[in-house]
Every structure is written in C-alpha cells, then in structure tokens.
C-alpha cells in the first residue's frame, strides 16, 4: 500500500513539473519564435483614452482606431487591469516589458453572428466576457483564429496599464491569408503602432 501511494506521489509530481515546464515555454518564448524579449521597452508616444467600462483600445495602420478594427489585417490593443467607471486616459511614457507570452484567440461562429472568445489565459476584466464563448464548430472547417503575442507592461506611475497585445489577421489556416495572418514580430508591431508607439531594446 505504501509503495502504491509513493508511486502516485511520484506520478503527480512528474505531472506538475511537466505542466510547469510547458507553462514556462508558453510564457517565455525563445528568440527564434519571438524577437521581442522581457526587459525591452514599449514607448507610448501619445495619450490613449479609454471609454467608460472599456479595457481595450485598438491600434491599426499606425493610428488609434477609436473603436473596432479590421479583422483581416494585423492589429494591436492596449489593455487595462481594471475597468474604468468613467473615461480614462493613459499618458505617454516608457513601459518596461516584464513578460512575453504567445497565445491564440479563437473566433467562434453561431449562424450569422461572430463573437470573440476570451482566451483561457485572460485574467483582466474584459469587454468580452468568458461566458460568451460559443463552442459550435464546423466539422469540415478549422475554426478561425488569431495568433497573438502578449507584451506585459510595468509602470510605477501608471500601474493600471496591463499589456500590449498584437495579433495576426483572422484566419482558418488558408494559405491565401499569409503573411497577414502571421503573428506579428518586432518590425510588424512597430509598423502597426506607427504614430502611437514603438518597441525597442
């Protein structure tokens, strides 16, 4: 009996270690997968205003969009930790990139409606609630997804700024969607940010 419990403890411990290693890989991608690394800087060049009860502000084609974005093109979004009760402004400054994480966000379809599915790693309150995720899938077609990179930001003066997330275009894997569907690298991100900001060592 003691040997049985010892074996189970060993198996459980091995599983925990394995999961930890896998999590570590997803949180800290090597330079071969992402050329932006923790310790670099995101410079916000202009003020960004968030509407009340909104934690995301989108950037595309070098400008703030003021609302939504074109899903067929690469884009970025600045995210807050806490949902503001009234209009909230983030001021220009240098933010330290404390962590880098690769991710994928799925777009779920329900007849003619398209809804964003909150990714499983999201911990911030969002204008896209996790319970809105729809599980309906087409057996003959891969779900449409966007490949993301999360750049977690740190600031002593503006601690409510959570992260900069940049994404490839929405795609179901169709080769015709490339290269817009690729996860953005440093050059892509700086092009997307344009007048709004930049990433640098």
PDB file of C-alpha atoms in Angstrom:
ATOM      1  CA  UNK A   1       0.000   0.000   0.000  1.00  0.00           C
ATOM      2  CA  UNK A   2       2.813   2.413   0.900  1.00  0.00           C
ATOM      3  CA  UNK A   3       4.558   1.659  -2.405  1.00  0.00           C
ATOM      4  CA  UNK A   4       1.294   2.372  -4.261  1.00  0.00           C
ATOM      5  CA  UNK A   5       0.927   5.810  -2.650  1.00  0.00           C
ATOM      6  CA  UNK A   6       4.611   6.592  -3.257  1.00  0.00           C
ATOM      7  CA  UNK A   7       4.180   5.772  -6.939  1.00  0.00           C
ATOM      8  CA  UNK A   8       1.109   8.002  -7.161  1.00  0.00           C
ATOM      9  CA  UNK A   9       3.004  10.839  -5.480  1.00  0.00           C
ATOM     10  CA  UNK A  10       5.831  10.437  -7.995  1.00  0.00           C
ATOM     11  CA  UNK A  11       3.390  10.462 -10.937  1.00  0.00           C
ATOM     12  CA  UNK A  12       1.577  13.504  -9.575  1.00  0.00           C
ATOM     13  CA  UNK A  13       4.879  15.313  -9.004  1.00  0.00           C
ATOM     14  CA  UNK A  14       6.050  14.499 -12.512  1.00  0.00           C
ATOM     15  CA  UNK A  15       2.803  15.835 -13.984  1.00  0.00           C
ATOM     16  CA  UNK A  16       3.127  19.065 -12.032  1.00  0.00           C
ATOM     17  CA  UNK A  17       6.726  19.538 -13.162  1.00  0.00           C
ATOM     18  CA  UNK A  18       5.715  18.804 -16.767  1.00  0.00           C
ATOM     19  CA  UNK A  19       2.875  21.304 -16.680  1.00  0.00           C
ATOM     20  CA  UNK A  20       5.166  23.900 -15.137  1.00  0.00           C
ATOM     21  CA  UNK A  21       7.712  23.410 -17.912  1.00  0.00           C
ATOM     22  CA  UNK A  22       5.024  23.687 -20.577  1.00  0.00           C
ATOM     23  CA  UNK A  23       3.662  26.837 -18.982  1.00  0.00           C
ATOM     24  CA  UNK A  24       7.159  28.276 -18.846  1.00  0.00           C
ATOM     25  CA  UNK A  25       7.603  27.654 -22.561  1.00  0.00           C
ATOM     26  CA  UNK A  26       4.364  29.450 -23.398  1.00  0.00           C
ATOM     27  CA  UNK A  27       5.254  32.396 -21.170  1.00  0.00           C
ATOM     28  CA  UNK A  28       8.867  32.872 -22.249  1.00  0.00           C
ATOM     29  CA  UNK A  29       9.236  32.142 -25.969  1.00  0.00           C
ATOM     30  CA  UNK A  30      12.770  31.825 -27.357  1.00  0.00           C
ATOM     31  CA  UNK A  31      14.091  34.474 -29.751  1.00  0.00           C
ATOM     32  CA  UNK A  32      13.593  32.017 -32.613  1.00  0.00           C
ATOM     33  CA  UNK A  33       9.822  32.311 -32.048  1.00  0.00           C
ATOM     34  CA  UNK A  34       9.585  35.943 -30.904  1.00  0.00           C
ATOM     35  CA  UNK A  35      12.278  38.584 -31.359  1.00  0.00           C
ATOM     36  CA  UNK A  36      10.863  40.768 -28.563  1.00  0.00           C
ATOM     37  CA  UNK A  37      12.020  39.699 -25.103  1.00  0.00           C
ATOM     38  CA  UNK A  38      11.315  40.618 -21.480  1.00  0.00           C
ATOM     39  CA  UNK A  39      13.338  43.637 -20.353  1.00  0.00           C
ATOM     40  CA  UNK A  40      12.742  45.637 -23.530  1.00  0.00           C
ATOM     41  CA  UNK A  41      10.685  48.847 -23.672  1.00  0.00           C
ATOM     42  CA  UNK A  42       7.351  49.878 -25.107  1.00  0.00           C
ATOM     43  CA  UNK A  43       7.245  53.645 -25.672  1.00  0.00           C
ATOM     44  CA  UNK A  44       3.771  55.134 -25.810  1.00  0.00           C
ATOM     45  CA  UNK A  45       4.072  58.343 -27.850  1.00  0.00           C
ATOM     46  CA  UNK A  46       0.613  59.860 -27.387  1.00  0.00           C
ATOM     47  CA  UNK A  47      -2.244  59.802 -24.853  1.00  0.00           C
ATOM     48  CA  UNK A  48      -4.737  56.956 -25.168  1.00  0.00           C
ATOM     49  CA  UNK A  49      -8.291  57.484 -23.936  1.00  0.00           C
ATOM     50  CA  UNK A  50     -10.450  54.563 -22.826  1.00  0.00           C
ATOM     51  CA  UNK A  51     -14.210  54.929 -22.764  1.00  0.00           C
ATOM     52  CA  UNK A  52     -16.063  54.146 -19.545  1.00  0.00           C
ATOM     53  CA  UNK A  53     -16.383  50.388 -18.895  1.00  0.00           C
ATOM     54  CA  UNK A  54     -13.872  49.549 -21.614  1.00  0.00           C
ATOM     55  CA  UNK A  55     -10.472  47.958 -21.029  1.00  0.00           C
ATOM     56  CA  UNK A  56      -9.209  47.786 -24.616  1.00  0.00           C
ATOM     57  CA  UNK A  57      -8.129  50.395 -27.122  1.00  0.00           C
ATOM     58  CA  UNK A  58      -7.200  49.183 -30.614  1.00  0.00           C
ATOM     59  CA  UNK A  59      -4.366  50.327 -32.880  1.00  0.00           C
ATOM     60  CA  UNK A  60      -4.186  49.602 -36.604  1.00  0.00           C
ATOM     61  CA  UNK A  61      -2.397  51.106 -39.607  1.00  0.00           C
ATOM     62  CA  UNK A  62      -0.339  53.320 -37.285  1.00  0.00           C
ATOM     63  CA  UNK A  63      -3.286  55.031 -35.591  1.00  0.00           C
ATOM     64  CA  UNK A  64      -5.751  54.563 -32.734  1.00  0.00           C
ATOM     65  CA  UNK A  65      -8.987  53.227 -34.206  1.00  0.00           C
ATOM     66  CA  UNK A  66     -11.348  54.792 -31.679  1.00  0.00           C
ATOM     67  CA  UNK A  67     -13.378  51.572 -31.575  1.00  0.00           C
ATOM     68  CA  UNK A  68     -13.228  48.348 -33.554  1.00  0.00           C
ATOM     69  CA  UNK A  69     -10.674  47.100 -36.070  1.00  0.00           C
ATOM     70  CA  UNK A  70     -10.344  45.304 -39.394  1.00  0.00           C
ATOM     71  CA  UNK A  71     -10.086  41.583 -38.576  1.00  0.00           C
ATOM     72  CA  UNK A  72      -8.451  40.815 -41.925  1.00  0.00           C
ATOM     73  CA  UNK A  73      -5.339  42.854 -41.018  1.00  0.00           C
ATOM     74  CA  UNK A  74      -2.757  42.754 -38.217  1.00  0.00           C
ATOM     75  CA  UNK A  75      -3.513  44.967 -35.234  1.00  0.00           C
ATOM     76  CA  UNK A  76      -2.559  45.719 -31.615  1.00  0.00           C
ATOM     77  CA  UNK A  77      -4.518  46.640 -28.500  1.00  0.00           C
ATOM     78  CA  UNK A  78      -3.583  48.284 -25.218  1.00  0.00           C
ATOM     79  CA  UNK A  79      -5.331  46.684 -22.249  1.00  0.00           C
ATOM     80  CA  UNK A  80      -6.042  47.808 -18.697  1.00  0.00           C
ATOM     81  CA  UNK A  81      -6.184  45.765 -15.480  1.00  0.00           C
ATOM     82  CA  UNK A  82      -9.357  47.333 -14.106  1.00  0.00           C
ATOM     83  CA  UNK A  83     -12.419  48.500 -15.987  1.00  0.00           C
ATOM     84  CA  UNK A  84     -12.793  52.282 -15.600  1.00  0.00           C
ATOM     85  CA  UNK A  85     -16.157  53.633 -14.449  1.00  0.00           C
ATOM     86  CA  UNK A  86     -15.582  56.809 -16.453  1.00  0.00           C
ATOM     87  CA  UNK A  87     -13.325  57.904 -19.321  1.00  0.00           C
ATOM     88  CA  UNK A  88      -9.712  57.035 -18.505  1.00  0.00           C
ATOM     89  CA  UNK A  89      -6.523  58.351 -20.102  1.00  0.00           C
ATOM     90  CA  UNK A  90      -3.138  56.640 -20.310  1.00  0.00           C
ATOM     91  CA  UNK A  91      -0.313  59.149 -20.660  1.00  0.00           C
ATOM     92  CA  UNK A  92       2.765  58.799 -22.915  1.00  0.00           C
ATOM     93  CA  UNK A  93       5.763  57.165 -21.226  1.00  0.00           C
ATOM     94  CA  UNK A  94       8.198  54.269 -21.410  1.00  0.00           C
ATOM     95  CA  UNK A  95       6.792  50.956 -20.132  1.00  0.00           C
ATOM     96  CA  UNK A  96       9.048  48.043 -19.229  1.00  0.00           C
ATOM     97  CA  UNK A  97       8.081  44.743 -20.874  1.00  0.00           C
ATOM     98  CA  UNK A  98       8.086  42.392 -17.894  1.00  0.00           C
ATOM     99  CA  UNK A  99       6.911  39.241 -19.671  1.00  0.00           C
ATOM    100  CA  UNK A 100       6.221  37.937 -23.185  1.00  0.00           C
ATOM    101  CA  UNK A 101       3.638  35.263 -23.958  1.00  0.00           C
ATOM    102  CA  UNK A 102       2.473  33.672 -27.211  1.00  0.00           C
ATOM    103  CA  UNK A 103      -1.195  32.829 -27.498  1.00  0.00           C
ATOM    104  CA  UNK A 104      -4.060  32.134 -29.875  1.00  0.00           C
ATOM    105  CA  UNK A 105      -7.542  33.629 -29.765  1.00  0.00           C
ATOM    106  CA  UNK A 106     -10.415  31.732 -31.306  1.00  0.00           C
ATOM    107  CA  UNK A 107     -13.304  33.245 -33.162  1.00  0.00           C
ATOM    108  CA  UNK A 108     -16.459  31.205 -32.685  1.00  0.00           C
ATOM    109  CA  UNK A 109     -19.360  31.310 -35.135  1.00  0.00           C
ATOM    110  CA  UNK A 110     -23.048  30.881 -34.376  1.00  0.00           C
ATOM    111  CA  UNK A 111     -25.035  31.188 -37.602  1.00  0.00           C
ATOM    112  CA  UNK A 112     -24.513  34.775 -38.820  1.00  0.00           C
ATOM    113  CA  UNK A 113     -23.086  36.087 -35.526  1.00  0.00           C
ATOM    114  CA  UNK A 114     -19.346  36.288 -34.831  1.00  0.00           C
ATOM    115  CA  UNK A 115     -18.230  36.691 -31.244  1.00  0.00           C
ATOM    116  CA  UNK A 116     -14.786  36.974 -29.750  1.00  0.00           C
ATOM    117  CA  UNK A 117     -13.893  34.159 -27.358  1.00  0.00           C
ATOM    118  CA  UNK A 118     -11.935  35.350 -24.334  1.00  0.00           C
ATOM    119  CA  UNK A 119      -8.699  33.335 -24.333  1.00  0.00           C
ATOM    120  CA  UNK A 120      -8.130  30.925 -21.487  1.00  0.00           C
ATOM    121  CA  UNK A 121      -5.230  32.902 -20.032  1.00  0.00           C
ATOM    122  CA  UNK A 122      -7.097  36.211 -19.681  1.00  0.00           C
ATOM    123  CA  UNK A 123      -7.279  37.405 -16.090  1.00  0.00           C
ATOM    124  CA  UNK A 124      -8.266  41.011 -16.754  1.00  0.00           C
ATOM    125  CA  UNK A 125     -11.914  42.113 -16.689  1.00  0.00           C
ATOM    126  CA  UNK A 126     -12.841  42.470 -20.313  1.00  0.00           C
ATOM    127  CA  UNK A 127     -15.475  43.879 -22.607  1.00  0.00           C
ATOM    128  CA  UNK A 128     -15.585  40.274 -23.916  1.00  0.00           C
ATOM    129  CA  UNK A 129     -16.869  38.073 -21.097  1.00  0.00           C
ATOM    130  CA  UNK A 130     -15.548  34.470 -20.952  1.00  0.00           C
ATOM    131  CA  UNK A 131     -19.088  33.072 -20.780  1.00  0.00           C
ATOM    132  CA  UNK A 132     -19.782  34.436 -24.266  1.00  0.00           C
ATOM    133  CA  UNK A 133     -17.558  31.776 -25.792  1.00  0.00           C
ATOM    134  CA  UNK A 134     -19.534  29.627 -28.224  1.00  0.00           C
ATOM    135  CA  UNK A 135     -18.476  26.061 -28.785  1.00  0.00           C
ATOM    136  CA  UNK A 136     -20.262  25.472 -32.079  1.00  0.00           C
ATOM    137  CA  UNK A 137     -17.799  24.261 -34.677  1.00  0.00           C
ATOM    138  CA  UNK A 138     -17.938  23.259 -38.310  1.00  0.00           C
ATOM    139  CA  UNK A 139     -16.700  19.676 -38.592  1.00  0.00           C
ATOM    140  CA  UNK A 140     -15.339  20.369 -42.069  1.00  0.00           C
ATOM    141  CA  UNK A 141     -13.527  23.638 -41.431  1.00  0.00           C
ATOM    142  CA  UNK A 142     -10.896  24.731 -38.958  1.00  0.00           C
ATOM    143  CA  UNK A 143     -12.138  27.495 -36.606  1.00  0.00           C
ATOM    144  CA  UNK A 144     -10.945  30.989 -37.397  1.00  0.00           C
ATOM    145  CA  UNK A 145      -8.242  32.165 -35.012  1.00  0.00           C
ATOM    146  CA  UNK A 146      -5.776  34.991 -34.497  1.00  0.00           C
ATOM    147  CA  UNK A 147      -2.185  34.310 -33.410  1.00  0.00           C
ATOM    148  CA  UNK A 148      -1.208  36.710 -30.615  1.00  0.00           C
ATOM    149  CA  UNK A 149       1.774  37.952 -28.681  1.00  0.00           C
ATOM    150  CA  UNK A 150       1.108  39.468 -25.240  1.00  0.00           C
ATOM    151  CA  UNK A 151       3.654  42.017 -24.008  1.00  0.00           C
ATOM    152  CA  UNK A 152       3.012  42.536 -20.283  1.00  0.00           C
ATOM    153  CA  UNK A 153       3.784  46.100 -19.241  1.00  0.00           C
ATOM    154  CA  UNK A 154       5.048  47.551 -15.977  1.00  0.00           C
ATOM    155  CA  UNK A 155       4.904  51.158 -14.804  1.00  0.00           C
ATOM    156  CA  UNK A 156       5.196  52.584 -11.303  1.00  0.00           C
ATOM    157  CA  UNK A 157       3.271  55.713 -12.305  1.00  0.00           C
ATOM    158  CA  UNK A 158       0.518  54.029 -14.369  1.00  0.00           C
ATOM    159  CA  UNK A 159       0.013  50.600 -12.782  1.00  0.00           C
ATOM    160  CA  UNK A 160      -3.412  50.075 -14.375  1.00  0.00           C
ATOM    161  CA  UNK A 161      -1.791  49.516 -17.784  1.00  0.00           C
ATOM    162  CA  UNK A 162      -1.840  45.740 -18.196  1.00  0.00           C
ATOM    163  CA  UNK A 163      -0.361  44.742 -21.534  1.00  0.00           C
ATOM    164  CA  UNK A 164       0.072  45.402 -25.235  1.00  0.00           C
ATOM    165  CA  UNK A 165      -1.353  42.548 -27.300  1.00  0.00           C
ATOM    166  CA  UNK A 166      -0.577  42.309 -31.022  1.00  0.00           C
ATOM    167  CA  UNK A 167      -2.259  39.912 -33.401  1.00  0.00           C
ATOM    168  CA  UNK A 168      -2.142  38.462 -36.859  1.00  0.00           C
ATOM    169  CA  UNK A 169      -5.186  38.668 -39.104  1.00  0.00           C
ATOM    170  CA  UNK A 170      -8.134  36.340 -38.573  1.00  0.00           C
ATOM    171  CA  UNK A 171      -7.595  33.079 -40.460  1.00  0.00           C
ATOM    172  CA  UNK A 172      -8.765  29.466 -40.639  1.00  0.00           C
ATOM    173  CA  UNK A 173      -5.365  28.390 -41.948  1.00  0.00           C
ATOM    174  CA  UNK A 174      -5.949  29.263 -45.598  1.00  0.00           C
ATOM    175  CA  UNK A 175      -2.502  29.882 -47.194  1.00  0.00           C
ATOM    176  CA  UNK A 176      -4.005  32.877 -49.019  1.00  0.00           C
ATOM    177  CA  UNK A 177      -4.275  34.683 -45.655  1.00  0.00           C
ATOM    178  CA  UNK A 178      -0.468  34.735 -45.286  1.00  0.00           C
ATOM    179  CA  UNK A 179       1.527  36.761 -44.389  1.00  0.00           C
ATOM    180  CA  UNK A 180      -1.177  38.950 -42.786  1.00  0.00           C
ATOM    181  CA  UNK A 181      -2.257  36.010 -40.605  1.00  0.00           C
ATOM    182  CA  UNK A 182       1.236  35.540 -39.134  1.00  0.00           C
ATOM    183  CA  UNK A 183       1.847  36.524 -35.530  1.00  0.00           C
ATOM    184  CA  UNK A 184       3.483  39.993 -35.675  1.00  0.00           C
ATOM    185  CA  UNK A 185       7.206  40.303 -34.937  1.00  0.00           C
ATOM    186  CA  UNK A 186       9.079  43.453 -33.887  1.00  0.00           C
ATOM    187  CA  UNK A 187       9.048  45.086 -37.335  1.00  0.00           C
ATOM    188  CA  UNK A 188       5.365  44.287 -37.826  1.00  0.00           C
ATOM    189  CA  UNK A 189       4.436  45.628 -34.397  1.00  0.00           C
ATOM    190  CA  UNK A 190       6.321  48.880 -34.893  1.00  0.00           C
ATOM    191  CA  UNK A 191       4.591  49.295 -38.263  1.00  0.00           C
ATOM    192  CA  UNK A 192       1.165  48.631 -36.702  1.00  0.00           C
ATOM    193  CA  UNK A 193       1.880  51.074 -33.858  1.00  0.00           C
ATOM    194  CA  UNK A 194       3.137  53.816 -36.170  1.00  0.00           C
ATOM    195  CA  UNK A 195       2.483  57.203 -34.562  1.00  0.00           C
ATOM    196  CA  UNK A 196       1.138  55.626 -31.378  1.00  0.00           C
ATOM    197  CA  UNK A 197       4.253  53.910 -30.047  1.00  0.00           C
ATOM    198  CA  UNK A 198       7.242  51.649 -30.616  1.00  0.00           C
ATOM    199  CA  UNK A 199       9.143  48.690 -29.193  1.00  0.00           C
ATOM    200  CA  UNK A 200      12.884  48.925 -28.626  1.00  0.00           C
ATOM    201  CA  UNK A 201      15.642  47.296 -26.516  1.00  0.00           C
TER     202      UNK A 201
END
